[in-house]
Amino acid sequence: SAPSLTLTCSHAIYDGDSIRMLLKEASDRLSAKSHDEPALPFQAATRCIVGEAKEEEAKRFWTETLSDFSLTEVPNLTGVRPEHNVSRGEELTVACRTPFAQLEKAARNCKVTVQSVLVAAFAHLLGLYVGESEVTLGLVLSGRSIPVDGVESIHGPCVTTVPLRLTDAQSGASPDLCKQAHQAVNSI
């Protein structure tokens, strides 16, 4: 019978890039194709991140960014009482009827990225749900921009999630909120 491989891993161990590389390497090895260069050890990334940490500068940035932060619970809008919620592993998929080209055009008109438009839209929705004009959400960023030769070959979680705080989120995903999201993302 043909060789097979079963892979079970957590998203906390591998990001999208590294899982793709790992699967390609496994496929190459199972099909007896040569694999020229080994992946760079994850240890190289951690050495760079920990070794170059500018702790005081980072502490100052996050203290300023999150000053006066207050937690607001997101209301349960599912209609299901928490005691009846059997599974937390359910997925919700929402299809967007807006063509991607229209999102790109909106981003160009605001002189921001599509990511900024989507962050602004999510912040607006979150602001409406919690009844607050100021919201803080988790922003997932790639960590493959660190100055390590061969970082693109690391099999490991080269991502980070950071808080992103936006004000005036209830006013709509306006050009101003898109620009604010863009500036906030770029300041991190």
PDB file of C-alpha atoms in Angstrom, residues 3-7 19-33 35 155:
ATOM      1  CA  PRO A   3       2.762   5.408   2.337  1.00  0.00           C
ATOM      2  CA  SER A   4       0.527   7.699   4.335  1.00  0.00           C
ATOM      3  CA  LEU A   5       0.962  10.256   7.068  1.00  0.00           C
ATOM      4  CA  THR A   6      -1.435  11.452   9.731  1.00  0.00           C
ATOM      5  CA  LEU A   7      -0.644  14.865  11.158  1.00  0.00           C
ATOM      6  CA  ILE A  19       2.278  23.972   8.165  1.00  0.00           C
ATOM      7  CA  ARG A  20       2.462  24.392   4.380  1.00  0.00           C
ATOM      8  CA  MET A  21       6.261  23.893   4.494  1.00  0.00           C
ATOM      9  CA  LEU A  22       5.949  20.897   6.807  1.00  0.00           C
ATOM     10  CA  LEU A  23       3.383  19.211   4.563  1.00  0.00           C
ATOM     11  CA  LYS A  24       5.527  19.812   1.469  1.00  0.00           C
ATOM     12  CA  GLU A  25       8.592  18.395   3.223  1.00  0.00           C
ATOM     13  CA  ALA A  26       6.622  15.349   4.390  1.00  0.00           C
ATOM     14  CA  SER A  27       5.238  14.823   0.878  1.00  0.00           C
ATOM     15  CA  ASP A  28       8.718  15.121  -0.647  1.00  0.00           C
ATOM     16  CA  ARG A  29      10.137  12.608   1.809  1.00  0.00           C
ATOM     17  CA  LEU A  30       7.263  10.149   1.343  1.00  0.00           C
ATOM     18  CA  SER A  31       7.700  10.316  -2.428  1.00  0.00           C
ATOM     19  CA  ALA A  32      11.503   9.938  -2.079  1.00  0.00           C
ATOM     20  CA  LYS A  33      12.185  13.400  -3.520  1.00  0.00           C
ATOM     21  CA  HIS A  35      14.941  17.813   0.325  1.00  0.00           C
ATOM     22  CA  HIS A 155       8.629  25.483  11.059  1.00  0.00           C
TER      23      HIS A 155
END
